[in-house]
Amino acid sequence: MTETGKYKDTVNLPKTNFDMRANAIKREPEIQRFWEENNIYSRLSEENSGELFILHDGPPYANGQLHIGHALNKILKDIINRYQLFKGSKTCYIPGWDCHGLPIELKVLQNMKQAERQNLTPLQLRQRAKEFALKTVDEQRESFKRYGVWGDWDNPYLTLKPEYEAAQIGVFGEMFLKGYIYRGLKPVHWSPSSKTALAEAELEYPEGHVSRSIYTAFPVTKVAKGLKSSLNSLLPDLGVPVWTTTPWTIPGNLAVAVNGALEYAVVEVSRTDTETQRGFKYLIVAAELVERLAAILDAELTVKATFPGKDLEHTTYRHPLFDRESPVVVGGDYITTDSGTGLVHTAPGHGQEDYIVGQRYGLPTLAPVDDSGNFTDDAGKFSGLNVLSEGNQAIIDALTEVGSLLKEEAYPHKYPYDWRTKKPTIFRATEQWFASVAGFREDALKAISSVRWIPAQGENRITPMVAERSDWCISRQRTWGVPIPVFYDEETGEALLNTETINHVQSIFAENGSDAWWDLSVEELLPETYRHNGKTYRRGTDTMDVWFDSGSSWAAVAKQRPELGYPVDMYLEGSDQHRGWFQSSLLTSVAVNGIAPYKTVLTHGFVLDEQGRKMSKSVGNVVDPQVIINGGSNQKQQPAYGADVLRLWVSSVDYSGDVRLGSNIIKQLADVRNKIRNTARFLLGSLHDFDPTQDAVAFDNLPNLDKYMLHRIREVFSEVTEAFDSFQFFRFFQTVQNFCVVDLSNFYLDVAKDRLYISAADSFRRRSCQTVLQIALENLVRAIAPVLCHTAEDIWQFIPYKTPYKSVFEAGWVQVDDEWENEDLAEFWDILRSLRTDVNKVMEQARVEKLIGSSLEAKVLLHIPHKQLWEAIKAFNHLKGNGVDKLRYLLLTSQVEILGSNEKMAGLKYSTQTEDWTIGIVNADGQKCDRCWNYSTHVSESEEHPLLCERCIPALAGEF
């Protein structure tokens, strides 16, 4: 053959039908159907021989579309579960949904006309709420499945199911019978906009809240015994000033509290503006605050006497707006000199510390505010006014009128809002049901320390929350929820709640669900014993806090389902759940069983946009996971990337803090996914004629390059395993990306092309390379499968040789061999790779300036001054060798000449000198081989193949 290009059909180019494009919008659903049809997940979770691994799902709320935070959460869970399946664990994931509560109730009511709302019975409202929740569950379930999340989607747990509600009543009952649940009149967070009590976890503290704060003084009527000699003469011009950010609570004032350990001072007030200081020539304030208060009140304050706070106890004052006298009491450490006057306005019906102090001094729990946040008749002339609007103003005006107001100023601070209605809440005493955290607090703290927290600071977050938590208000004044199973004596109001009544209600709920509480008569709900005992009862109307619902899931799901176990291995949610689900689960589990319901708790941060801003519809920076997967209305601007790119993003971020996402980040991740695909495509194509059972080369016989590559493969996949074991998925992401780009594409595969394409199909040189490629491919596919589950399965289905496994997920985790480890060899090859990097730099310069086109047009001149290194490289670059371990193949040049000195390089345009070597680039000797494109002085020597080099002629004969 003398015609150029005739040999192209003799080259062994890669062959595969694996598509270079992901085409995820079509391919991913096909793969998901393949998994479903072959029961891959259910078979693995049942048949794996390892331990049971249970990641218990925290229930998302069934009231709207999924957002990117849901995607982060569910994909993290799936990555962990898939890895556990790979490791041989029996992994059973039961997805769950939180289905009760106010947001669902409000959505149902919002979609109805006023007249319809007024005529709605509790059962009708509950039916509509249930329908709404179930419809939302179905929508969310389909989205989660599209993310590639494996689980028992046909049998999720729903908090509205009868078996769940019955188990929850069981938890409530056990806590009640242990004395941890009681009914009491105590101040709670109350939402006037929702007309219900709220738990801490149902509050948010938006930026920008400004309160109207006031300094007001109350006239002292009687001085405590120990202070009579110094203060009696100052009456009736003496006042006790307080500072409050809630003027509307002044009608509830029943005491002024001081810190017994602080020093207080009587000060004389001198101001030019005498009008506003009527009746208060003298004030009692914390001594430390005199100077600051003088500036705030714009007055001169002269200290007349000082004394410890405890001496003020039993002093009395008159309420400026109501005809009553109240005491000065000794409070606690909460009274500081950080703000205010050092004296604290105490309204036992409107504050936690106020309530505790009030109990100590036998004060009534007065809260003259109704469910809507309006003053009651107990507030006298203020009755009917809304405390957060005109009521606040009316109190300020009244205090001004009687000369009690010292100062009003705007005060920006954090204030609790109802997280559902986004409106301010109030602190208000009402009759509620409480779980007494104090009864099992020490056990809860002990349980926290027994858990593994990821990241570790999770323990530091939840510990003080539990240590400082007041009793948990578990009752809600709503219809859509699990009722508190209590009856009240119609005559005395006494609560009826005991083992018998709880068990009876529990058995009814187990059969009929909690609708029975409204559906059945009181007589049917009561056990036989109480039906004809001469008393009449009414059922309670409170429902349970939804955190009690979801917090009971360890009992309703983990303990109840035979395929699960308790305590579970892991809970995984956003970091806000330290005060939510993690805590409510912990408290119920410890109260009933004395242990935490989880062994490990992993938390992730929130998703921000690319600039680190919170996502919001008004700013227009919300990233919709469905748009990432399926594309937007404009597919050019918002292409369909598929679920795997979303999953790859989840693995790429350090979830322990807040994470970022936007179109640029997604585009970069799509490029990474495509690089991994293309690497796999080359590996698949290069193995099209390889049978590992017959063609693989034994490890001992492999060339050093291949042994080095196996050493790297062992290193890389050991690192990947460690990343998954320690839940540091970003390490997996970085390691795999680096392996595909740096170790494979830019190095090994680049070098391998000559062996794969040019050598005879069955030659040692080619088969040894394929041996490594097969190991690299199978390990790469296994390693990416927990994250890029669709891509991995797609690759696995195109493996050209037979494997015993239908799915990559049946193939087991990565397989590396200890005998591949060879640090000495790796050290030498790291030197060769750095030589290659330096040669490429000079080559690039020669290419840019058109000395050469491809690197095969070059000859490398190399001088190595260090004798030991020179000898090692000379030995490596042996004249005969194995056709693999040679510098010309490593450097992708036609020739390499190792020089004894630098002389030959003097004046050479394309050269570089480093500490280790001097490199020069010149044109290759000889002519270009028409088959392998290497230059050789032996081209044209063969009569039969005058266009071929000395390597290609024996390759055609099957010898090279």
CSV table of N, CA and C in Angstrom, one decimal, residues 11-12 686-687 689-690 695-697 701-707 748-773 856 879-894 931-932 934 949-956 958-960:
chain,number,residue,atom,x,y,z
A,11,VAL,N,-6.6,0.5,12.5
A,11,VAL,CA,-6.4,1.0,13.8
A,11,VAL,C,-7.5,0.6,14.7
A,12,ASN,N,-7.2,0.2,15.9
A,12,ASN,CA,-8.3,-0.3,16.9
A,12,ASN,C,-8.9,0.9,17.6
A,686,SER,N,-12.9,1.4,24.6
A,686,SER,CA,-11.6,0.8,24.6
A,686,SER,C,-11.6,-0.6,25.0
A,687,LEU,N,-12.7,-1.1,25.6
A,687,LEU,CA,-12.9,-2.4,26.1
A,687,LEU,C,-13.8,-3.3,25.3
A,689,ASP,N,-13.5,-5.2,22.9
A,689,ASP,CA,-13.1,-6.6,22.5
A,689,ASP,C,-12.3,-7.3,23.6
A,690,PHE,N,-12.6,-6.9,24.8
A,690,PHE,CA,-11.9,-7.4,26.0
A,690,PHE,C,-12.8,-8.3,26.8
A,695,ASP,N,-8.6,-12.4,28.8
A,695,ASP,CA,-7.6,-11.5,28.2
A,695,ASP,C,-6.8,-10.7,29.3
A,696,ALA,N,-7.3,-10.7,30.6
A,696,ALA,CA,-6.6,-9.9,31.6
A,696,ALA,C,-5.2,-10.4,31.8
A,697,VAL,N,-4.3,-9.5,32.0
A,697,VAL,CA,-2.9,-9.8,32.3
A,697,VAL,C,-2.7,-9.8,33.8
A,701,ASN,N,2.8,-9.4,35.9
A,701,ASN,CA,3.4,-9.3,34.5
A,701,ASN,C,3.1,-7.9,33.9
A,702,LEU,N,2.4,-7.1,34.7
A,702,LEU,CA,2.0,-5.8,34.1
A,702,LEU,C,3.3,-4.8,34.0
A,703,PRO,N,3.3,-4.0,33.0
A,703,PRO,CA,4.4,-3.0,32.9
A,703,PRO,C,4.3,-2.0,34.2
A,704,ASN,N,5.3,-1.3,34.4
A,704,ASN,CA,5.4,-0.4,35.6
A,704,ASN,C,4.3,0.7,35.5
A,705,LEU,N,4.1,1.2,34.3
A,705,LEU,CA,3.1,2.3,34.2
A,705,LEU,C,1.7,1.7,34.7
A,706,ASP,N,1.4,0.5,34.3
A,706,ASP,CA,0.1,-0.1,34.7
A,706,ASP,C,0.0,-0.4,36.2
A,707,LYS,N,1.2,-0.8,36.7
A,707,LYS,CA,1.2,-1.1,38.2
A,707,LYS,C,1.1,0.2,38.9
A,748,TYR,N,-3.1,9.0,32.0
A,748,TYR,CA,-3.0,7.6,31.6
A,748,TYR,C,-3.7,7.3,30.2
A,749,LEU,N,-4.9,7.9,30.0
A,749,LEU,CA,-5.6,7.6,28.8
A,749,LEU,C,-4.9,8.3,27.6
A,750,ASP,N,-4.4,9.5,27.9
A,750,ASP,CA,-3.6,10.2,26.8
A,750,ASP,C,-2.4,9.3,26.4
A,751,VAL,N,-1.7,8.7,27.3
A,751,VAL,CA,-0.6,7.9,27.0
A,751,VAL,C,-1.1,6.6,26.4
A,752,ALA,N,-2.2,6.1,26.8
A,752,ALA,CA,-2.7,4.8,26.4
A,752,ALA,C,-3.2,4.7,25.0
A,753,LYS,N,-3.5,5.8,24.4
A,753,LYS,CA,-4.1,5.7,23.0
A,753,LYS,C,-3.2,5.0,22.0
A,754,ASP,N,-1.9,5.3,22.2
A,754,ASP,CA,-1.0,4.6,21.2
A,754,ASP,C,-1.1,3.1,21.4
A,755,ARG,N,-1.1,2.6,22.6
A,755,ARG,CA,-1.2,1.2,22.8
A,755,ARG,C,-2.5,0.6,22.3
A,756,LEU,N,-3.5,1.3,22.6
A,756,LEU,CA,-4.9,0.8,22.3
A,756,LEU,C,-5.2,0.8,20.8
A,757,TYR,N,-4.7,1.9,20.2
A,757,TYR,CA,-5.1,2.1,18.7
A,757,TYR,C,-4.1,1.3,17.8
A,758,ILE,N,-2.8,1.4,18.1
A,758,ILE,CA,-1.8,1.0,17.2
A,758,ILE,C,-1.4,-0.4,17.3
A,759,SER,N,-1.4,-1.0,18.5
A,759,SER,CA,-0.9,-2.3,18.7
A,759,SER,C,-1.9,-3.3,18.1
A,760,ALA,N,-1.4,-4.5,17.9
A,760,ALA,CA,-2.3,-5.6,17.5
A,760,ALA,C,-3.4,-5.9,18.6
A,761,ALA,N,-4.6,-6.2,18.2
A,761,ALA,CA,-5.7,-6.3,19.1
A,761,ALA,C,-5.4,-7.2,20.3
A,762,ASP,N,-4.7,-8.3,20.1
A,762,ASP,CA,-4.5,-9.2,21.2
A,762,ASP,C,-3.1,-9.1,21.8
A,763,SER,N,-2.4,-8.1,21.5
A,763,SER,CA,-1.0,-8.0,21.9
A,763,SER,C,-0.9,-7.7,23.5
A,764,PHE,N,0.2,-8.1,24.0
A,764,PHE,CA,0.4,-7.9,25.5
A,764,PHE,C,0.3,-6.4,25.8
A,765,ARG,N,0.9,-5.6,24.9
A,765,ARG,CA,0.9,-4.1,25.2
A,765,ARG,C,-0.5,-3.6,25.3
A,766,ARG,N,-1.4,-4.1,24.5
A,766,ARG,CA,-2.8,-3.6,24.5
A,766,ARG,C,-3.6,-4.2,25.6
A,767,ARG,N,-3.4,-5.5,25.8
A,767,ARG,CA,-4.2,-6.3,26.8
A,767,ARG,C,-3.9,-5.8,28.2
A,768,SER,N,-2.6,-5.5,28.5
A,768,SER,CA,-2.2,-5.0,29.8
A,768,SER,C,-2.9,-3.7,30.1
A,769,CYS,N,-3.0,-2.8,29.1
A,769,CYS,CA,-3.7,-1.6,29.3
A,769,CYS,C,-5.2,-1.8,29.5
A,770,GLN,N,-5.8,-2.7,28.8
A,770,GLN,CA,-7.2,-3.0,28.9
A,770,GLN,C,-7.5,-3.6,30.3
A,771,THR,N,-6.5,-4.3,30.8
A,771,THR,CA,-6.7,-4.9,32.2
A,771,THR,C,-6.9,-3.7,33.2
A,772,VAL,N,-6.1,-2.7,33.1
A,772,VAL,CA,-6.2,-1.5,34.0
A,772,VAL,C,-7.5,-0.8,33.7
A,773,LEU,N,-7.8,-0.6,32.4
A,773,LEU,CA,-9.0,0.2,32.1
A,773,LEU,C,-10.3,-0.5,32.6
A,856,LEU,N,3.8,14.5,18.2
A,856,LEU,CA,4.6,13.4,17.6
A,856,LEU,C,5.6,14.0,16.5
A,879,LEU,N,16.3,0.5,25.8
A,879,LEU,CA,16.2,0.4,24.4
A,879,LEU,C,15.2,-0.6,23.9
A,880,LYS,N,15.2,-1.8,24.5
A,880,LYS,CA,14.3,-2.8,24.1
A,880,LYS,C,13.0,-2.7,24.9
A,881,GLY,N,13.0,-2.9,26.2
A,881,GLY,CA,11.8,-2.7,27.1
A,881,GLY,C,10.6,-3.5,26.7
A,882,ASN,N,9.5,-3.1,27.3
A,882,ASN,CA,8.2,-3.8,27.1
A,882,ASN,C,7.3,-3.1,26.2
A,883,GLY,N,7.8,-2.0,25.5
A,883,GLY,CA,6.9,-1.3,24.6
A,883,GLY,C,5.9,-0.4,25.3
A,884,VAL,N,6.1,-0.2,26.6
A,884,VAL,CA,5.2,0.6,27.4
A,884,VAL,C,6.0,1.6,28.2
A,885,ASP,N,6.9,1.1,29.1
A,885,ASP,CA,7.6,1.9,30.0
A,885,ASP,C,8.8,2.6,29.3
A,886,LYS,N,8.5,3.6,28.5
A,886,LYS,CA,9.5,4.3,27.7
A,886,LYS,C,9.1,5.7,27.6
A,887,LEU,N,10.1,6.6,27.7
A,887,LEU,CA,9.9,8.1,27.7
A,887,LEU,C,9.1,8.5,26.5
A,888,ARG,N,9.4,8.0,25.3
A,888,ARG,CA,8.7,8.5,24.1
A,888,ARG,C,7.2,8.3,24.2
A,889,TYR,N,6.8,7.2,24.8
A,889,TYR,CA,5.3,6.9,25.0
A,889,TYR,C,4.7,7.8,26.1
A,890,LEU,N,5.5,8.0,27.1
A,890,LEU,CA,5.0,8.8,28.2
A,890,LEU,C,4.8,10.2,27.8
A,891,LEU,N,5.8,10.7,27.0
A,891,LEU,CA,5.8,12.1,26.6
A,891,LEU,C,5.0,12.4,25.3
A,892,LEU,N,4.6,11.3,24.6
A,892,LEU,CA,3.8,11.4,23.4
A,892,LEU,C,4.6,12.1,22.3
A,893,THR,N,5.9,11.7,22.2
A,893,THR,CA,6.8,12.3,21.2
A,893,THR,C,7.4,11.1,20.4
A,894,SER,N,7.9,11.4,19.2
A,894,SER,CA,8.4,10.3,18.3
A,894,SER,C,9.8,9.8,18.8
A,931,ARG,N,0.3,5.2,9.6
A,931,ARG,CA,-0.7,4.5,10.5
A,931,ARG,C,-0.7,5.0,11.9
A,932,CYS,N,0.5,5.2,12.5
A,932,CYS,CA,0.5,5.7,13.9
A,932,CYS,C,0.9,7.1,14.0
A,934,ASN,N,3.6,8.5,14.2
A,934,ASN,CA,4.9,8.8,14.8
A,934,ASN,C,5.9,9.0,13.6
A,949,CYS,N,6.0,2.4,9.8
A,949,CYS,CA,7.2,2.4,10.7
A,949,CYS,C,7.5,1.0,11.2
A,950,GLU,N,8.6,0.8,11.9
A,950,GLU,CA,9.0,-0.5,12.4
A,950,GLU,C,8.1,-1.1,13.4
A,951,ARG,N,7.2,-0.3,14.0
A,951,ARG,CA,6.2,-0.8,15.0
A,951,ARG,C,4.9,-1.3,14.3
A,952,CYS,N,4.5,-0.5,13.3
A,952,CYS,CA,3.2,-0.8,12.7
A,952,CYS,C,3.2,-2.1,11.8
A,953,ILE,N,4.4,-2.4,11.2
A,953,ILE,CA,4.4,-3.5,10.3
A,953,ILE,C,4.2,-4.8,11.2
A,954,PRO,N,4.9,-5.0,12.3
A,954,PRO,CA,4.6,-6.2,13.1
A,954,PRO,C,3.2,-6.1,13.8
A,955,ALA,N,2.7,-4.9,14.0
A,955,ALA,CA,1.4,-4.8,14.6
A,955,ALA,C,0.3,-5.4,13.6
A,956,LEU,N,0.5,-5.1,12.3
A,956,LEU,CA,-0.4,-5.6,11.3
A,956,LEU,C,-0.3,-7.2,11.3
A,958,GLY,N,0.1,-8.9,13.9
A,958,GLY,CA,-0.4,-9.4,15.2
A,958,GLY,C,0.7,-9.6,16.2
A,959,GLU,N,1.9,-9.0,16.0
A,959,GLU,CA,3.1,-9.3,16.8
A,959,GLU,C,3.4,-8.1,17.8
A,960,PHE,N,2.8,-7.0,17.6
A,960,PHE,CA,3.2,-5.8,18.5
A,960,PHE,C,2.0,-5.2,19.1
